[in-house]
């Protein structure tokens, strides 16, 4: 029987295959390019192995079910992902492995991933998710409003915690460590968590509910200990940089019963693999894996409103991946952050809607009257948009917002 990876237009059972969509740039014709990926990532290699039996091929060989224009759709048999050891690392080694390095393919981009329920059920998914965050913060409908303590690094614990307190007094629901701050000498994790927890307790006594995400991004064998340190000192939320830590680090936290707080997922380094339109992995694919691995909130961009590069159609797809029906997994809070300030809230919310955590670092700490005023301005901007009132109109009665608009618009 011929061993042909091409199975064009074959209908695959979505429960029996992991199905991936790639876009390809290559001198090869698209069918051949598709076969190159399928063989490399399942039972083949650059030349036909004499040891590849027909039985092995039939059982474990990938199938190219679509190869048209620059698009290839490949089904990898679910058995190729079997076993108790492997997890997301093994999934990625197949669907996003050697194929990216094949010299015959100038560019390949993994743009969509469809997982069978029988595999997804092996993953924890979000413990809290969007609804859980809304419940903790008693914020049933409006966007969550947050800040990133700036400068990214350098503030000692007490000053850091005072920033959080000022932000809370200004009405923010969330704050977080920046992605480069973990346990540096000038702001050790334990001291920072202690000081921030005291301020969050004080805000609570004053009637304001706020959580702060502490960055515990570290080595795989240390991340649960880092979580213990944060939780023992009162952390109400944890944060991981999922691409520098790795999906298993996120999953270990999400699966650990003692981690009974939400996990904020930052995507530092994603630009290295998502930004190039011809080569890499799309953010929606990363978002799907983060939802499986148990992230409760994930940065997915500002739809072009902020400072970061944006492919708006992909950012909308990422939002759909986080909020759509996905194998009974809880929804994940999309986080919009990066170059935002109060004057951009209308533009952002016109696209994001209200199921979003809007964050500003510079856009709060850079307010002429300081952090509390910056926090009030951001909160006022969100309140204005939720009330259907123009920002400039709302600013007539809200000086903090007016000063933010005067400075940045
Ligand atoms: C934003 C931020 C975030 C970016 C990450 C920063 O600060 O803290 O890490 O939002 O980008 O360090 O730039 P500003 P993304 O509000 O001061 O820009 O959310 O796209 O992953
Ligand atoms: Mg940051």
Short mmCIF file of C-alpha atoms and ligand atoms in Angstrom, two decimals:
data_model
loop_
_atom_site.label_atom_id
_atom_site.label_comp_id
_atom_site.label_asym_id
_atom_site.label_seq_id
_atom_site.Cartn_x
_atom_site.Cartn_y
_atom_site.Cartn_z
CA UNK A 1 0.00 0.00 0.00
CA UNK A 2 1.49 3.45 -0.84
CA UNK A 3 2.42 5.58 2.13
CA UNK A 4 0.89 8.87 1.15
CA UNK A 5 0.56 11.61 3.77
CA UNK A 6 -1.83 13.41 1.44
CA UNK A 7 -5.40 12.71 2.46
CA UNK A 8 -6.98 15.69 0.75
CA UNK A 9 -10.55 16.43 1.71
CA UNK A 10 -10.65 13.44 4.06
CA UNK A 11 -13.03 14.19 6.95
CA UNK A 12 -11.12 13.54 10.18
CA UNK A 13 -12.85 12.65 13.43
CA UNK A 14 -12.00 15.66 15.67
CA UNK A 15 -11.86 13.29 18.63
CA UNK A 16 -9.20 11.14 16.98
CA UNK A 17 -6.86 13.85 15.67
CA UNK A 18 -5.02 16.96 16.81
CA UNK A 19 -5.70 19.25 13.86
CA UNK A 20 -3.37 22.12 12.99
CA UNK A 21 -3.50 24.86 10.40
CA UNK A 22 -0.27 26.29 9.02
CA UNK A 23 0.50 29.01 6.53
CA UNK A 24 3.56 28.22 4.42
CA UNK A 25 6.04 30.17 2.30
CA UNK A 26 8.12 27.84 0.13
CA UNK A 27 9.34 27.20 -3.42
CA UNK A 28 7.78 23.78 -3.05
CA UNK A 29 4.21 23.39 -4.21
CA UNK A 30 1.85 23.59 -1.27
CA UNK A 31 0.96 19.89 -1.29
CA UNK A 32 4.60 18.88 -1.11
CA UNK A 33 5.18 21.42 1.64
CA UNK A 34 2.30 19.93 3.57
CA UNK A 35 3.72 16.45 3.17
CA UNK A 36 7.12 17.66 4.39
CA UNK A 37 5.52 18.88 7.63
CA UNK A 38 3.35 15.80 8.09
CA UNK A 39 6.18 13.33 7.55
CA UNK A 40 8.68 15.24 9.68
CA UNK A 41 6.26 15.53 12.59
CA UNK A 42 4.91 11.97 12.49
CA UNK A 43 6.49 8.87 10.93
CA UNK A 44 8.82 10.15 8.19
CA UNK A 45 12.05 12.03 7.66
CA UNK A 46 14.01 13.38 4.67
CA UNK A 47 14.26 9.96 3.08
CA UNK A 48 12.03 6.90 3.41
CA UNK A 49 13.13 4.77 6.40
CA UNK A 50 13.30 1.10 5.41
CA UNK A 51 12.07 0.39 8.93
CA UNK A 52 8.79 2.24 8.42
CA UNK A 53 6.20 -0.50 8.09
CA UNK A 54 2.83 0.03 6.52
CA UNK A 55 1.23 -0.74 9.88
CA UNK A 56 3.21 1.99 11.67
CA UNK A 57 2.40 4.45 8.91
CA UNK A 58 -1.31 3.69 8.95
CA UNK A 59 -1.49 3.97 12.76
CA UNK A 60 0.72 6.95 13.48
CA UNK A 61 1.19 8.86 10.24
CA UNK A 62 -0.17 12.39 9.99
CA UNK A 63 -2.67 13.32 7.27
CA UNK A 64 -2.63 16.42 5.08
CA UNK A 65 -6.33 17.09 4.56
CA UNK A 66 -5.99 20.52 2.97
CA UNK A 67 -3.21 22.12 0.91
CA UNK A 68 -4.36 25.17 -1.00
CA UNK A 69 -2.78 28.55 -1.74
CA UNK A 70 -0.52 29.09 1.30
CA UNK A 71 -2.61 27.06 3.75
CA UNK A 72 -2.02 23.53 4.98
CA UNK A 73 -4.28 21.58 7.37
CA UNK A 74 -2.78 18.52 9.06
CA UNK A 75 -4.30 15.94 11.40
CA UNK A 76 -1.95 14.18 13.81
CA UNK A 77 -3.40 10.91 15.20
CA UNK A 78 -4.32 11.36 18.85
CA UNK A 79 -2.28 8.25 19.70
CA UNK A 80 0.83 10.23 18.76
CA UNK A 81 0.11 12.23 21.96
CA UNK A 82 -0.70 9.27 24.24
CA UNK A 83 0.92 8.34 27.55
CA UNK A 84 1.08 9.93 31.01
CA UNK A 85 4.43 11.63 30.42
CA UNK A 86 4.77 14.38 27.82
CA UNK A 87 2.11 17.01 28.34
CA UNK A 88 2.22 20.31 26.48
CA UNK A 89 5.97 20.03 25.82
CA UNK A 90 5.34 16.86 23.82
CA UNK A 91 2.37 18.37 22.01
CA UNK A 92 4.53 21.34 20.97
CA UNK A 93 7.40 19.10 19.90
CA UNK A 94 5.04 17.58 17.35
CA UNK A 95 2.87 20.48 16.17
CA UNK A 96 5.58 23.16 16.50
CA UNK A 97 8.81 21.22 16.36
CA UNK A 98 11.39 20.50 13.67
CA UNK A 99 9.04 21.77 10.99
CA UNK A 100 10.06 25.35 11.69
CA UNK A 101 13.65 24.54 10.84
CA UNK A 102 13.08 22.67 7.56
CA UNK A 103 15.27 24.32 4.95
CA UNK A 104 12.76 23.55 2.23
CA UNK A 105 10.18 25.76 3.92
CA UNK A 106 11.18 29.45 3.86
CA UNK A 107 8.43 30.29 6.32
CA UNK A 108 5.86 28.34 8.32
CA UNK A 109 3.36 29.70 10.82
CA UNK A 110 1.17 27.61 13.10
CA UNK A 111 -2.06 29.64 13.06
CA UNK A 112 -4.69 27.36 14.60
CA UNK A 113 -4.96 24.31 16.82
CA UNK A 114 -7.98 22.06 17.41
CA UNK A 115 -7.58 19.70 20.35
CA UNK A 116 -9.69 16.58 20.98
CA UNK A 117 -11.64 16.53 24.27
CA UNK A 118 -9.93 13.29 25.24
CA UNK A 119 -6.62 15.18 25.44
CA UNK A 120 -7.96 18.48 26.84
CA UNK A 121 -9.50 16.63 29.80
CA UNK A 122 -5.94 15.85 30.98
CA UNK A 123 -5.37 19.56 31.70
CA UNK A 124 -6.54 21.64 34.67
CA UNK A 125 -7.92 24.66 32.84
CA UNK A 126 -8.53 27.89 34.77
CA UNK A 127 -9.45 27.43 38.43
CA UNK A 128 -11.06 30.88 38.66
CA UNK A 129 -11.18 32.29 35.15
CA UNK A 130 -13.06 35.41 34.10
CA UNK A 131 -16.09 34.78 36.30
CA UNK A 132 -13.96 33.90 39.31
CA UNK A 133 -12.01 37.13 39.01
CA UNK A 134 -15.22 39.12 38.73
CA UNK A 135 -16.57 37.41 41.86
CA UNK A 136 -13.38 38.01 43.91
CA UNK A 137 -13.42 41.68 42.91
CA UNK A 138 -17.19 42.08 43.11
CA UNK A 139 -17.10 43.54 39.60
CA UNK A 140 -19.84 41.63 37.72
CA UNK A 141 -19.93 43.58 34.49
CA UNK A 142 -17.44 46.37 34.03
CA UNK A 143 -13.88 45.82 32.79
CA UNK A 144 -11.32 45.19 35.51
CA UNK A 145 -8.99 48.18 35.80
CA UNK A 146 -5.38 47.66 36.66
CA UNK A 147 -1.89 49.01 36.77
CA UNK A 148 1.63 47.70 36.53
CA UNK A 149 3.87 49.14 39.24
CA UNK A 150 6.42 51.37 37.54
CA UNK A 151 9.34 51.76 37.32
CA UNK A 152 9.52 48.08 36.30
CA UNK A 153 12.35 47.53 38.76
CA UNK A 154 13.97 49.53 41.51
CA UNK A 155 11.28 50.43 44.03
CA UNK A 156 11.93 48.96 47.50
CA UNK A 157 9.06 46.96 49.04
CA UNK A 158 7.48 49.75 51.09
CA UNK A 159 7.44 52.26 48.22
CA UNK A 160 6.22 49.52 45.90
CA UNK A 161 3.36 48.73 48.27
CA UNK A 162 2.50 52.40 48.62
CA UNK A 163 2.11 52.56 44.82
CA UNK A 164 -0.39 49.71 45.08
CA UNK A 165 -2.24 51.48 47.91
CA UNK A 166 -2.45 54.73 45.95
CA UNK A 167 -3.72 52.79 42.93
CA UNK A 168 -6.37 51.13 45.08
CA UNK A 169 -7.41 54.45 46.60
CA UNK A 170 -7.82 55.62 43.02
CA UNK A 171 -10.32 52.83 42.42
CA UNK A 172 -8.27 50.23 40.54
CA UNK A 173 -9.26 46.58 41.00
CA UNK A 174 -5.92 45.07 40.01
CA UNK A 175 -2.22 45.71 40.16
CA UNK A 176 0.73 43.53 39.27
CA UNK A 177 4.46 43.11 39.38
CA UNK A 178 6.11 43.90 36.08
CA UNK A 179 7.36 40.97 34.03
CA UNK A 180 11.00 41.57 34.90
CA UNK A 181 10.55 41.85 38.67
CA UNK A 182 10.69 38.63 40.70
CA UNK A 183 13.02 38.41 43.73
CA UNK A 184 15.78 40.92 43.06
CA UNK A 185 17.90 42.17 46.01
CA UNK A 186 16.22 45.60 45.92
CA UNK A 187 12.72 44.12 46.23
CA UNK A 188 12.75 40.51 47.46
CA UNK A 189 9.53 38.59 46.77
CA UNK A 190 8.77 37.80 50.42
CA UNK A 191 9.21 41.40 51.58
CA UNK A 192 7.21 42.74 48.62
CA UNK A 193 4.34 40.34 49.19
CA UNK A 194 4.27 41.20 52.90
CA UNK A 195 4.15 44.94 52.29
CA UNK A 196 1.59 44.70 49.46
CA UNK A 197 -0.64 42.35 51.47
CA UNK A 198 -0.74 44.84 54.33
CA UNK A 199 -1.89 47.56 51.92
CA UNK A 200 -4.51 45.30 50.32
CA UNK A 201 -5.80 44.48 53.82
CA UNK A 202 -5.98 48.20 54.58
CA UNK A 203 -7.87 48.88 51.33
CA UNK A 204 -10.26 46.07 52.23
CA UNK A 205 -10.85 47.60 55.68
CA UNK A 206 -11.54 50.86 53.87
CA UNK A 207 -14.11 49.07 51.72
CA UNK A 208 -12.15 48.54 48.51
CA UNK A 209 -11.47 45.10 47.03
CA UNK A 210 -8.22 44.85 45.05
CA UNK A 211 -5.78 42.07 44.14
CA UNK A 212 -2.14 42.22 43.13
CA UNK A 213 -0.42 39.62 40.94
CA UNK A 214 3.03 38.67 42.24
CA UNK A 215 5.50 37.49 39.62
CA UNK A 216 7.00 34.13 40.61
CA UNK A 217 8.53 33.30 37.23
CA UNK A 218 11.46 31.05 38.03
CA UNK A 219 13.01 27.63 37.43
CA UNK A 220 10.58 24.72 37.07
CA UNK A 221 11.91 22.94 40.17
CA UNK A 222 11.48 26.09 42.28
CA UNK A 223 8.17 27.55 41.13
CA UNK A 224 5.98 25.77 43.68
CA UNK A 225 8.29 26.88 46.50
CA UNK A 226 8.09 30.42 45.14
CA UNK A 227 4.29 30.14 45.16
CA UNK A 228 4.43 28.95 48.79
CA UNK A 229 6.49 32.00 49.79
CA UNK A 230 4.01 34.34 48.12
CA UNK A 231 0.91 32.58 49.47
CA UNK A 232 2.29 32.28 53.03
CA UNK A 233 2.74 36.04 53.00
CA UNK A 234 -0.76 36.81 51.82
CA UNK A 235 -0.55 36.92 48.02
CA UNK A 236 -3.99 37.20 46.47
CA UNK A 237 -2.85 36.47 42.93
CA UNK A 238 0.23 34.97 41.28
CA UNK A 239 1.78 35.82 37.91
CA UNK A 240 3.96 33.83 35.54
CA UNK A 241 5.68 34.81 32.33
CA UNK A 242 4.40 31.70 30.59
CA UNK A 243 6.86 31.63 27.68
CA UNK A 244 10.00 32.14 29.71
CA UNK A 245 8.79 29.77 32.45
CA UNK A 246 7.17 27.30 30.07
CA UNK A 247 3.65 25.93 30.02
CA UNK A 248 4.52 23.19 32.56
CA UNK A 249 5.33 25.84 35.17
CA UNK A 250 1.89 27.39 34.73
CA UNK A 251 0.26 23.97 34.78
CA UNK A 252 2.10 22.93 37.97
CA UNK A 253 0.68 25.97 39.74
CA UNK A 254 -2.83 25.46 38.35
CA UNK A 255 -2.83 21.80 39.40
CA UNK A 256 -1.47 22.40 42.90
CA UNK A 257 -4.38 22.40 45.42
CA UNK A 258 -2.49 24.82 47.67
CA UNK A 259 -2.49 27.47 44.92
CA UNK A 260 -5.99 28.74 45.67
CA UNK A 261 -5.58 32.16 44.01
CA UNK A 262 -5.95 33.27 40.39
CA UNK A 263 -2.95 33.14 38.05
CA UNK A 264 -2.21 36.15 35.84
CA UNK A 265 -0.31 35.08 32.71
CA UNK A 266 2.11 37.48 31.07
CA UNK A 267 3.43 36.66 27.61
CA UNK A 268 6.90 38.24 27.69
CA UNK A 269 8.98 36.94 24.73
CA UNK A 270 5.89 36.15 22.65
CA UNK A 271 6.94 38.69 20.03
CA UNK A 272 9.87 36.43 19.12
CA UNK A 273 7.43 33.83 17.82
CA UNK A 274 4.13 35.62 17.12
CA UNK A 275 5.16 38.86 15.41
CA UNK A 276 6.53 37.61 12.10
CA UNK A 277 3.54 37.13 9.78
CA UNK A 278 5.43 34.49 7.78
CA UNK A 279 7.08 32.37 10.45
CA UNK A 280 6.30 31.26 14.01
CA UNK A 281 3.23 30.58 16.12
CA UNK A 282 0.12 32.76 16.37
CA UNK A 283 -1.06 34.18 19.70
CA UNK A 284 -4.42 32.34 19.45
CA UNK A 285 -2.50 29.03 19.58
CA UNK A 286 -0.60 30.21 22.67
CA UNK A 287 -3.89 31.40 24.17
CA UNK A 288 -5.47 27.96 23.68
CA UNK A 289 -2.56 26.28 25.46
CA UNK A 290 -2.65 28.83 28.30
CA UNK A 291 -6.38 28.16 28.81
CA UNK A 292 -5.68 24.40 28.94
CA UNK A 293 -2.73 24.84 31.30
CA UNK A 294 -4.80 26.89 33.74
CA UNK A 295 -4.18 30.60 33.27
CA UNK A 296 -6.99 32.78 34.70
CA UNK A 297 -6.03 35.97 32.83
CA UNK A 298 -3.81 36.40 29.76
CA UNK A 299 -2.35 39.36 27.91
CA UNK A 300 -3.68 39.34 24.36
CA UNK A 301 -3.07 42.90 23.18
CA UNK A 302 -4.75 46.28 22.82
CA UNK A 303 -6.24 45.96 19.29
CA UNK A 304 -3.83 48.59 18.04
CA UNK A 305 -4.66 51.17 20.72
CA UNK A 306 -1.39 50.75 22.65
CA UNK A 307 2.35 50.64 22.06
CA UNK A 308 2.76 47.03 21.00
CA UNK A 309 2.58 45.63 17.45
CA UNK A 310 -0.94 44.40 16.74
CA UNK A 311 -2.55 42.09 14.18
CA UNK A 312 -6.09 43.00 15.13
CA UNK A 313 -7.72 39.99 13.47
CA UNK A 314 -5.45 37.69 15.47
CA UNK A 315 -6.10 39.61 18.67
CA UNK A 316 -9.84 39.20 18.09
CA UNK A 317 -9.25 35.48 17.46
CA UNK A 318 -7.26 35.27 20.73
CA UNK A 319 -10.20 36.89 22.55
CA UNK A 320 -12.52 34.30 21.00
CA UNK A 321 -10.19 31.50 22.09
CA UNK A 322 -10.27 32.79 25.69
CA UNK A 323 -13.99 33.56 25.86
CA UNK A 324 -15.50 30.96 23.54
CA UNK A 325 -16.79 27.48 24.35
CA UNK A 326 -13.74 25.27 24.69
CA UNK A 327 -14.32 21.75 26.05
CA UNK A 328 -16.04 23.02 29.24
CA UNK A 329 -12.93 24.97 30.24
CA UNK A 330 -13.66 28.17 32.17
CA UNK A 331 -13.29 31.44 30.28
CA UNK A 332 -10.02 33.35 30.67
CA UNK A 333 -9.94 37.12 31.29
CA UNK A 334 -8.32 38.86 28.30
CA UNK A 335 -5.82 41.46 29.49
CA UNK A 336 -5.23 44.59 27.40
CA UNK A 337 -2.02 46.32 28.37
CA UNK A 338 0.93 48.10 26.80
CA UNK A 339 1.03 51.82 26.09
CA UNK A 340 -2.52 52.42 27.34
CA UNK A 341 -3.75 55.52 29.12
CA UNK A 342 -7.24 56.84 30.00
CA UNK A 343 -7.60 58.61 26.64
CA UNK A 344 -7.42 55.27 24.81
CA UNK A 345 -10.13 53.49 26.79
CA UNK A 346 -12.99 54.32 24.40
CA UNK A 347 -11.00 53.15 21.37
CA UNK A 348 -10.03 49.99 23.21
CA UNK A 349 -13.47 49.13 24.57
CA UNK A 350 -15.08 49.69 21.16
CA UNK A 351 -13.23 46.50 20.17
CA UNK A 352 -12.66 44.65 23.44
CA UNK A 353 -16.12 45.08 24.94
CA UNK A 354 -16.42 44.81 28.72
CA UNK A 355 -14.90 41.34 29.26
CA UNK A 356 -11.41 42.73 29.58
CA UNK A 357 -8.83 43.72 32.18
CA UNK A 358 -7.55 47.13 31.12
CA UNK A 359 -4.07 47.87 32.49
CA UNK A 360 -1.84 50.89 32.38
CA UNK A 361 1.61 51.27 33.86
CA UNK A 362 2.89 54.52 32.42
CA UNK A 363 -0.70 55.54 31.81
CA UNK A 364 -1.29 55.62 35.59
CA UNK A 365 2.13 56.43 37.07
CA UNK A 366 2.74 59.13 34.46
CA UNK A 367 -0.30 61.22 35.47
CA UNK A 368 0.72 64.80 36.33
CA UNK A 369 -0.75 64.40 39.81
CA UNK A 370 0.73 60.97 40.55
CA UNK A 371 -0.48 57.42 40.95
CA UNK A 372 -3.77 57.95 42.80
CA UNK A 373 -4.86 60.58 40.28
CA UNK A 374 -3.74 58.35 37.43
CA UNK A 375 -5.76 55.49 38.86
CA UNK A 376 -8.79 57.74 39.26
CA UNK A 377 -8.41 58.91 35.65
CA UNK A 378 -8.33 55.34 34.35
CA UNK A 379 -11.29 54.35 36.51
CA UNK A 380 -13.20 57.45 35.37
CA UNK A 381 -12.48 56.70 31.72
CA UNK A 382 -13.88 53.19 32.07
CA UNK A 383 -16.93 54.50 33.97
CA UNK A 384 -17.51 57.07 31.23
CA UNK A 385 -17.44 54.50 28.44
CA UNK A 386 -19.67 52.13 30.43
CA UNK A 387 -22.14 55.02 30.87
CA UNK A 388 -22.01 55.90 27.19
CA UNK A 389 -20.59 59.34 27.93
CA UNK A 390 -17.74 60.81 25.87
CA UNK A 391 -14.41 61.07 27.68
CA UNK A 392 -14.09 64.81 27.16
CA UNK A 393 -17.68 65.30 28.39
CA UNK A 394 -17.05 63.15 31.46
CA UNK A 395 -13.79 65.02 32.08
CA UNK A 396 -15.70 68.23 32.61
CA UNK A 397 -16.76 66.83 36.01
CA UNK A 398 -13.66 64.71 36.66
CA UNK A 399 -10.42 66.65 36.91
CA UNK A 400 -8.14 63.61 37.07
CA UNK A 401 -9.46 62.41 33.72
CA UNK A 402 -9.23 65.91 32.26
CA UNK A 403 -5.56 66.20 33.23
CA UNK A 404 -4.82 62.79 31.70
CA UNK A 405 -6.54 63.72 28.45
CA UNK A 406 -4.78 67.10 28.38
CA UNK A 407 -1.42 65.36 28.80
CA UNK A 408 -1.78 62.42 26.40
CA UNK A 409 -4.47 63.22 23.83
C1 LIG B 1 2.92 47.66 30.07
C2 LIG B 1 3.85 46.51 30.42
C3 LIG B 1 3.39 45.18 29.89
C4 LIG B 1 3.04 45.16 28.44
C5 LIG B 1 3.22 43.78 27.85
C6 LIG B 1 5.25 46.77 29.90
O1 LIG B 1 3.43 48.82 30.65
O2 LIG B 1 3.96 46.34 31.81
O3 LIG B 1 4.43 44.25 30.18
O4 LIG B 1 1.71 45.47 28.37
O5 LIG B 1 2.72 43.80 26.54
O6 LIG B 1 6.16 46.37 30.62
O7 LIG B 1 5.35 47.31 28.80
P1 LIG B 1 2.88 50.22 30.09
P2 LIG B 1 1.54 42.81 26.14
O8 LIG B 1 1.40 50.31 30.45
O9 LIG B 1 3.68 51.27 30.82
O10 LIG B 1 3.09 50.23 28.63
O11 LIG B 1 0.41 43.13 27.09
O12 LIG B 1 1.26 43.16 24.70
O13 LIG B 1 2.04 41.43 26.32
MG1 LIG B 2 5.46 44.93 31.80
#
